[in-house]
Every structure is written in C-alpha cells, then in structure tokens.
Short mmCIF file of C-alpha atoms and ligand atoms in Angstrom, two decimals:
data_model
loop_
_atom_site.label_atom_id
_atom_site.label_comp_id
_atom_site.label_asym_id
_atom_site.label_seq_id
_atom_site.Cartn_x
_atom_site.Cartn_y
_atom_site.Cartn_z
CA MET A 29 -5.33 1.31 -26.38
CA LYS A 30 -1.59 0.07 -25.60
CA LYS A 31 -1.31 -1.08 -22.09
CA ILE A 32 1.02 1.22 -20.05
CA ASP A 33 3.19 -0.78 -17.42
CA ILE A 34 3.42 1.22 -14.25
CA SER A 35 4.56 -1.94 -12.19
CA SER A 36 8.00 -2.06 -10.60
CA CYS A 37 10.47 -4.20 -8.79
CA ILE A 38 12.32 -3.11 -5.68
CA ASN A 39 15.02 -5.47 -6.18
CA GLU A 40 13.03 -8.70 -6.06
CA ILE A 41 9.97 -7.36 -4.60
CA TYR A 42 7.32 -6.83 -7.25
CA LEU A 43 4.81 -3.76 -7.08
CA SER A 44 1.89 -3.77 -9.27
CA LEU A 45 1.98 -0.08 -9.11
CA CYS A 46 5.17 1.80 -8.47
CA ILE A 47 3.31 4.24 -5.82
CA MET A 48 2.87 3.39 -2.13
CA ASN A 49 2.50 5.54 1.30
CA ALA A 50 5.42 6.97 3.07
CA SER A 51 5.96 5.83 6.68
CA GLY A 52 4.26 8.21 9.05
CA ALA A 53 1.36 8.87 6.74
CA ILE A 54 -1.76 7.41 8.04
CA CYS A 55 -0.37 4.04 8.69
CA THR A 56 -0.12 3.82 12.61
CA THR A 57 -3.34 2.33 13.56
CA ASP A 58 -5.14 -0.86 12.40
CA LYS A 59 -8.03 1.29 10.98
CA GLU A 60 -5.34 3.35 9.07
CA LEU A 61 -3.51 0.22 7.98
CA ASN A 62 -6.65 -1.58 6.87
CA ASN A 63 -7.52 1.28 4.72
CA LEU A 64 -4.21 1.31 3.12
CA LEU A 65 -4.27 -2.43 2.63
CA LYS A 66 -7.63 -1.97 0.77
CA SER A 67 -6.38 0.95 -1.51
CA SER A 68 -4.82 0.57 -4.87
CA SER A 69 -1.36 1.51 -3.59
CA GLY A 70 1.41 -0.81 -4.77
CA ALA A 71 2.49 -1.55 -1.27
CA VAL A 72 2.13 -0.51 2.41
CA VAL A 73 4.61 0.78 4.68
CA THR A 74 4.02 0.86 8.44
CA LYS A 75 4.63 3.77 10.88
CA SER A 76 8.05 3.43 12.04
CA CYS A 77 7.84 1.45 15.30
CA THR A 78 9.76 1.00 18.45
CA ARG A 79 10.03 -1.71 20.96
CA ASN A 80 7.30 -0.20 23.01
CA PHE A 81 4.22 1.92 22.48
CA ARG A 82 4.88 5.56 22.31
CA ASN A 83 2.39 8.47 22.81
CA GLY A 84 4.76 10.79 20.77
CA ASN A 85 5.04 14.63 21.31
CA LYS A 86 2.30 17.09 22.49
CA LYS A 87 -0.17 18.33 19.81
CA PRO A 88 -0.39 20.35 17.79
CA ARG A 89 2.50 18.53 16.30
CA TYR A 90 1.53 18.60 12.58
CA PHE A 91 0.66 21.47 10.24
CA GLU A 92 0.33 21.79 6.62
CA TRP A 93 -0.13 24.72 4.20
CA LYS A 94 -0.29 24.89 0.31
CA MET A 95 3.16 24.03 -0.41
CA GLY A 96 4.27 21.85 2.45
CA SER A 97 3.95 20.43 5.92
CA ILE A 98 5.77 20.62 9.18
CA ASN A 99 5.84 17.93 11.84
CA SER A 100 7.26 17.09 15.24
CA MET A 101 5.34 13.86 15.69
CA GLY A 102 7.99 12.30 18.09
CA LEU A 103 7.69 8.60 16.70
CA PRO A 104 4.11 7.85 18.10
CA ASN A 105 3.39 4.01 17.30
CA LEU A 106 1.84 1.16 18.99
CA GLY A 107 4.90 -0.99 19.43
CA ILE A 108 6.34 -3.73 17.12
CA ASP A 109 4.41 -6.42 18.56
CA PHE A 110 1.18 -4.62 17.64
CA TYR A 111 2.24 -4.31 13.91
CA LEU A 112 3.24 -7.97 13.69
CA LYS A 113 0.08 -9.40 15.25
CA PHE A 114 -2.03 -7.00 13.06
CA LEU A 115 -0.23 -8.37 9.90
CA GLU A 116 -0.59 -11.95 11.17
CA ASN A 117 -4.29 -11.62 11.01
CA GLN A 118 -4.54 -9.97 7.50
CA GLU A 119 -4.83 -11.55 4.01
CA ILE A 120 -1.96 -9.85 2.47
CA LYS A 121 -2.30 -9.17 -1.34
CA LYS A 122 0.57 -6.57 -1.74
CA PRO A 123 4.31 -6.12 -0.37
CA ILE A 124 4.31 -5.05 3.30
CA PHE A 125 7.37 -2.84 4.32
CA LEU A 126 7.79 -2.75 8.36
CA SER A 127 9.42 0.46 9.05
CA VAL A 128 11.52 0.08 12.30
CA SER A 129 13.05 3.13 14.16
CA GLY A 130 14.82 1.94 17.24
CA LEU A 131 16.04 4.47 19.73
CA SER A 132 19.45 2.73 20.16
CA MET A 133 21.42 0.41 18.06
CA GLU A 134 20.67 -2.44 20.39
CA GLU A 135 17.01 -1.65 19.90
CA ASN A 136 17.28 -1.73 16.18
CA PHE A 137 18.91 -5.17 16.26
CA PHE A 138 16.08 -6.45 18.50
CA LEU A 139 13.38 -4.80 16.07
CA ILE A 140 15.16 -6.33 12.93
CA LYS A 141 15.47 -9.67 14.55
CA LYS A 142 11.68 -9.67 15.38
CA ALA A 143 10.72 -8.50 11.88
CA ASN A 144 12.86 -11.35 10.64
CA LEU A 145 10.35 -13.89 12.25
CA SER A 146 7.23 -12.75 10.38
CA LYS A 147 6.28 -14.26 6.93
CA LYS A 148 3.82 -11.39 6.21
CA ILE A 149 6.64 -8.70 5.90
CA SER A 150 8.22 -8.51 2.42
CA ALA A 151 11.11 -5.95 3.64
CA ILE A 152 12.28 -3.95 6.44
CA GLU A 153 12.79 -0.11 6.01
CA LEU A 154 15.12 0.83 8.73
CA ASN A 155 14.45 4.55 9.49
CA LEU A 156 17.93 6.06 10.45
CA SER A 157 16.45 9.78 9.87
CA CYS A 158 13.81 10.64 12.26
CA PRO A 159 14.33 14.36 12.53
CA ASN A 160 12.29 14.78 15.70
CA ILE A 161 13.84 12.66 18.52
CA LYS A 162 16.73 13.49 20.65
CA GLU A 163 18.63 10.31 20.55
CA GLU A 164 21.31 10.37 18.02
CA ILE A 165 21.63 6.69 16.74
CA LEU A 166 24.42 7.11 14.13
CA GLY A 167 25.00 10.78 13.48
CA ASN A 168 27.87 11.36 10.84
CA ASP A 169 30.19 8.92 12.05
CA LEU A 170 30.74 6.67 9.05
CA CYS A 171 32.73 4.06 11.04
CA LYS A 172 29.88 3.65 13.15
CA ILE A 173 27.25 3.15 10.55
CA SER A 174 29.50 0.67 8.83
CA ASN A 175 29.84 -1.25 12.20
CA PHE A 176 26.43 -1.12 12.78
CA LEU A 177 25.30 -2.50 9.19
CA GLY A 178 27.89 -5.11 9.67
CA LYS A 179 26.24 -6.45 12.86
CA ILE A 180 22.88 -6.39 11.03
CA PHE A 181 23.66 -8.26 8.02
CA LYS A 182 25.16 -11.07 9.96
CA PHE A 183 21.65 -12.00 11.01
CA ASN A 184 19.30 -10.38 8.96
CA LYS A 185 17.63 -12.52 6.13
CA LYS A 186 14.93 -10.15 5.08
CA PRO A 187 15.24 -7.77 2.21
CA LEU A 188 16.33 -4.57 4.16
CA GLY A 189 16.38 -0.94 2.98
CA ILE A 190 17.48 2.32 4.81
CA LYS A 191 15.46 5.51 5.15
CA LEU A 192 17.87 8.25 4.80
CA PRO A 193 17.76 12.16 5.65
CA PRO A 194 18.35 14.65 3.13
CA PHE A 195 21.98 15.42 2.12
CA PHE A 196 23.12 18.70 0.93
CA LYS A 197 26.72 17.82 -0.21
CA GLU A 198 28.09 15.52 -3.04
CA LYS A 199 30.88 14.38 -0.78
CA SER A 200 28.19 13.18 2.00
CA VAL A 201 26.18 11.32 -0.49
CA GLU A 202 29.54 9.60 -1.86
CA ASN A 203 30.72 8.68 1.42
CA ILE A 204 27.48 7.03 2.65
CA SER A 205 27.33 5.45 -0.87
CA LEU A 206 30.73 3.68 -0.29
CA ILE A 207 29.53 2.21 3.03
CA LEU A 208 26.04 0.98 1.58
CA ASN A 209 27.73 -0.42 -1.48
CA GLU A 210 29.57 -2.90 0.94
CA PHE A 211 26.48 -4.52 2.07
CA PRO A 212 23.61 -6.67 0.61
CA ILE A 213 21.13 -3.63 0.88
CA THR A 214 17.86 -4.17 -1.02
CA PHE A 215 16.79 -0.33 -1.31
CA ILE A 216 17.09 3.14 -0.02
CA THR A 217 14.38 5.55 0.66
CA CYS A 218 15.36 9.10 0.18
CA ILE A 219 14.33 11.57 1.58
CA ASN A 220 12.83 11.86 5.14
CA SER A 221 11.71 15.34 6.12
CA LEU A 222 14.00 18.18 6.18
CA PRO A 223 14.94 18.59 9.63
CA ASN A 224 14.61 21.70 11.82
CA GLY A 225 12.19 23.98 9.91
CA ILE A 226 9.84 26.32 11.41
CA PHE A 227 6.56 27.70 10.07
CA VAL A 228 5.26 30.89 11.41
CA ASP A 229 1.62 31.97 12.31
CA THR A 230 2.01 35.77 11.37
CA ASN A 231 -1.31 36.71 13.03
CA ASN A 232 -0.49 34.96 16.43
CA GLU A 233 3.31 35.48 16.01
CA THR A 234 3.91 32.09 17.07
CA THR A 235 5.10 28.72 15.73
CA VAL A 236 2.43 26.42 14.45
CA ILE A 237 3.32 23.27 16.21
CA GLN A 238 4.21 23.10 19.96
CA PRO A 239 7.12 20.50 20.34
CA ASN A 240 10.70 21.17 20.11
CA ASN A 241 9.97 25.06 20.33
CA GLY A 242 8.13 24.85 17.06
CA PHE A 243 10.95 23.09 14.90
CA GLY A 244 10.04 20.33 12.94
CA GLY A 245 10.70 18.32 9.72
CA ILE A 246 9.40 19.85 6.51
CA GLY A 247 7.59 17.72 3.91
CA GLY A 248 5.48 18.21 0.87
CA ALA A 249 5.84 20.35 -2.46
CA VAL A 250 8.70 22.57 -1.06
CA ILE A 251 11.13 19.68 -0.57
CA LYS A 252 10.86 18.14 -4.12
CA PRO A 253 14.14 19.62 -5.41
CA PHE A 254 16.11 18.26 -2.51
CA ALA A 255 14.42 14.94 -2.82
CA LEU A 256 15.29 14.66 -6.62
CA ALA A 257 18.85 15.96 -6.05
CA ASN A 258 19.38 13.37 -3.43
CA ILE A 259 17.79 10.49 -5.68
CA ARG A 260 19.79 11.54 -8.55
CA LYS A 261 23.32 11.63 -6.59
CA PHE A 262 22.48 8.35 -4.95
CA TYR A 263 21.71 6.87 -8.42
CA SER A 264 25.13 7.85 -9.71
CA PHE A 265 27.13 6.42 -6.59
CA LEU A 266 25.08 3.29 -5.47
CA ARG A 267 25.35 -0.26 -6.83
CA ARG A 268 23.00 -0.78 -9.58
CA ASP A 269 21.10 -3.58 -7.63
CA ILE A 270 20.23 -1.14 -4.77
CA SER A 271 16.82 0.33 -5.78
CA ILE A 272 15.80 3.87 -4.82
CA ILE A 273 12.42 4.50 -3.37
CA GLY A 274 11.83 8.39 -3.85
CA CYS A 275 10.02 10.25 -1.30
CA GLY A 276 9.50 14.04 -1.14
CA GLY A 277 7.10 16.61 -2.62
CA ILE A 278 4.72 14.45 -4.77
CA SER A 279 1.41 15.46 -5.63
CA SER A 280 0.76 14.99 -9.08
CA GLY A 281 1.71 12.04 -11.88
CA LYS A 282 4.15 14.50 -13.24
CA ASP A 283 6.27 14.60 -9.81
CA VAL A 284 5.98 10.66 -9.86
CA PHE A 285 7.46 10.79 -13.46
CA GLU A 286 10.30 13.36 -12.39
CA HIS A 287 11.38 10.98 -9.37
CA ILE A 288 11.52 7.91 -11.51
CA LEU A 289 13.37 9.96 -14.32
CA CYS A 290 15.97 10.89 -11.70
CA GLY A 291 16.59 7.22 -10.65
CA ALA A 292 13.63 6.16 -8.46
CA SER A 293 12.03 2.60 -8.93
CA ALA A 294 9.15 3.71 -6.91
CA VAL A 295 7.74 6.42 -4.93
CA GLN A 296 6.25 7.11 -1.62
CA ILE A 297 3.57 9.65 -0.85
CA GLY A 298 3.33 11.40 2.56
CA THR A 299 2.13 14.87 2.82
CA GLN A 300 -0.31 14.39 -0.06
CA LEU A 301 -1.71 11.39 1.09
CA ILE A 302 -2.47 13.13 4.53
CA LYS A 303 -4.25 15.80 2.69
CA GLU A 304 -6.15 13.77 0.11
CA GLY A 305 -6.75 10.38 1.67
CA VAL A 306 -5.96 6.85 -0.16
CA SER A 307 -7.95 8.10 -3.20
CA VAL A 308 -4.57 9.90 -4.00
CA PHE A 309 -3.13 6.42 -5.30
CA ASP A 310 -5.88 6.14 -8.01
CA ARG A 311 -5.36 9.82 -9.12
CA LEU A 312 -1.68 9.62 -9.32
CA ARG A 313 -1.93 6.30 -11.27
CA LYS A 314 -4.16 8.00 -13.72
CA GLU A 315 -2.10 11.00 -14.23
CA LEU A 316 1.24 9.05 -14.50
CA ILE A 317 -0.45 6.65 -17.25
CA LEU A 318 -1.74 9.69 -19.11
CA LEU A 319 1.72 11.57 -19.11
CA LEU A 320 3.33 8.33 -20.27
CA ARG A 321 0.75 7.82 -23.07
CA GLU A 322 1.29 11.49 -24.14
CA LYS A 323 5.11 10.81 -24.10
CA ASN A 324 4.88 7.41 -26.03
CA TYR A 325 6.50 5.51 -23.13
CA SER A 326 4.96 2.14 -22.62
CA SER A 327 6.84 1.30 -19.27
CA ILE A 328 8.59 3.43 -16.52
CA ARG A 329 11.64 1.17 -17.32
CA ASN A 330 11.61 3.29 -20.79
CA PHE A 331 12.80 6.41 -18.84
CA GLN A 332 13.90 5.25 -15.25
CA GLY A 333 17.10 7.23 -14.55
CA LYS A 334 17.60 8.67 -17.89
CA LEU A 335 17.39 12.32 -16.89
CA LYS A 336 19.51 14.41 -19.38
CA ILE A 337 21.58 17.70 -18.76
CA PHE A 338 20.41 20.70 -20.40
CA LYS A 339 21.79 21.77 -23.60
CA LYS A 340 20.97 24.53 -26.11
CA PHE A 341 19.34 22.90 -29.22
O1 RRO B 588 7.58 10.39 14.12
C1 RRO B 588 8.09 11.52 13.62
O2 RRO B 588 8.33 12.55 14.28
C2 RRO B 588 8.59 11.55 12.44
C3 RRO B 588 9.55 10.43 12.07
BR1 RRO B 588 9.76 8.81 12.94
C4 RRO B 588 10.11 10.53 10.67
O3 RRO B 588 11.04 9.49 10.23
N1 RRO B 588 10.05 11.62 9.94
C5 RRO B 588 9.35 12.61 10.50
O4 RRO B 588 9.16 13.63 9.73
N2 RRO B 588 8.69 12.70 11.49
#
C-alpha cells in the first residue's frame, strides 16, 4: 500500500505528525507532560505559564457536554521555572512549544527572554488570548500590539508564534494580519476558546462553573465553524511563510482534514484530548490516513489551503 505522508513543517520545525495537543489540555504537571511526550502526538505544547506558580480559579472551573466545553481555569500553572527545569531533564524526541502568557507586557518580555535560554524548546507560543483573566494585555489597540511585537523581536531568537482569539469581522483579521506581517513571526495558532459563554444546568437552574459568575471560554465541536473561518481568513491575509496551527472543534480525522483544507499546516486538540486522553492522537492519525487514501491524496500538502467555493455543477 502507498505510504501517506501526514508530517508537516511549521516553518522550519518538522513534525512527524501534523497533530498535537492544545495548550491547556492535560499539559500542566510533570505527569501530564510525560504522558504527552510518550504519546504519538507530533509535538507537545505546555500549559501557558506565568512568572510564578498560579493556583487558578475556584472549582468547578471546567465542564463538558456532547458538543463542547466551557472553562474558566484562570491560568493555573506551575511557573516558567518548573517547565524549563522539567524539560531540561527529558530526552526530547519531538518539538516542544513552550506556551507563555504573562499578565503584563513586562512579564511577557521576561518569559520570552527566559525561554530563549532553553535548548529544549523548539518554539514559543505567546498566548495573547486567555479569555479568563481580568488583566487586558493588548486589547484592540493595534499600535500597542505593533509596539509590543517590535520590542520582542529586538531580542527574541527562537521561533515564535502567537495564539489568537477568535475574530468575527474580516476587517479585524485584515488589521491584525497587517501588523503580524511586519514581524518575523513563525506561526499563529487560531483559535483560543470563544470568550464569555454560559452553559446552564436546567435542573438546578445554575451555571455549570463557579468563577466569573459562570462565564467562560467555549471550546469543542460547537466552535469548529469559527475556527475554520479564522484559519481561512488569516490564510488569505498572512505572509505565506507564517504557518497556521488550527485549533477548535477537532474530534475526527475529517475535522483535521477540514482545518488543513482551510489553510492550517498542523492542528491542536483541546476538548477532545481532555475527553479521550492521549490515545486520541493515534485514532485521529488513522482516521486522517484513511480519508486521504479514499481521496487519493498522498500528502497533506496536496490539499492544504485549497478550499474551493461552492458552485453548481
Ligand atoms: O487558563 C485558562 O483559563 C485559559 C487560558 Br490561559 C486560555 O488561553 N484559554 C482558555 O480557554 N482558558
């Protein structure tokens, strides 16, 4: 049987499989990270970290239902030093993306400088889109974003990508792309969870999570159309050498295919990884290979970004 190539490159970072975990999905503790390192994922992304350890918000802070999930975790993490030390002691066989999410611009500079010193990190994923913290780091001020990136790229030497929130207007994607295109950014990850959702427990007539009056970021199957739309729009506006990592609503090989068809070079799994555990990577790999075989594709490069517009035949 002909071999099907489902490897990918995020710019110059080679992934033997184009599927990895999303930051936040069972990647906070050493046990969770060890599990991911041993899994068949193409890369490992760590939980977004801050300068210091954070407990995060009160529980219950995560809830899932058939079609999605809601969370207001509040950035619980063990602090950057833990992640750097943990990685120092590992034999690393696949790319490691260190996710950082400082609570201020200064904290982000500090985290990125520290990450630059580690040989074990292939890339930094700068999370500018946590829906559950009160601190507004950049907001919608495009000048501020441009200024911030200018300062980072004065010292940063590592491949660096940015995790973005979902955008709902074409103009917003165009504006942010114009800025990103001016910097040597390696990738974007889109999308983070949809902010400020509510899920209702009808029996008890309550919210299902406690923090933030029950409001939280929505993930899982329900957000896939928004993820695909953001990937598609960014694919049309971004420089071609900025790779897109798709994230949002993937639970089957067909979902992976759709993300790549819209323009993603690789994908991240969040809600479904939490539901299913690390065996999800093997299942998705098999489902993707089966689909490509049916469609007579030998590589994801055959269809990446090639979504066509509906027309009557
Ligand atoms: O920890 C969280 O509350 C959280 C983060 Br940092 C994020 O980027 N996305 C999300 O849905 N939750």
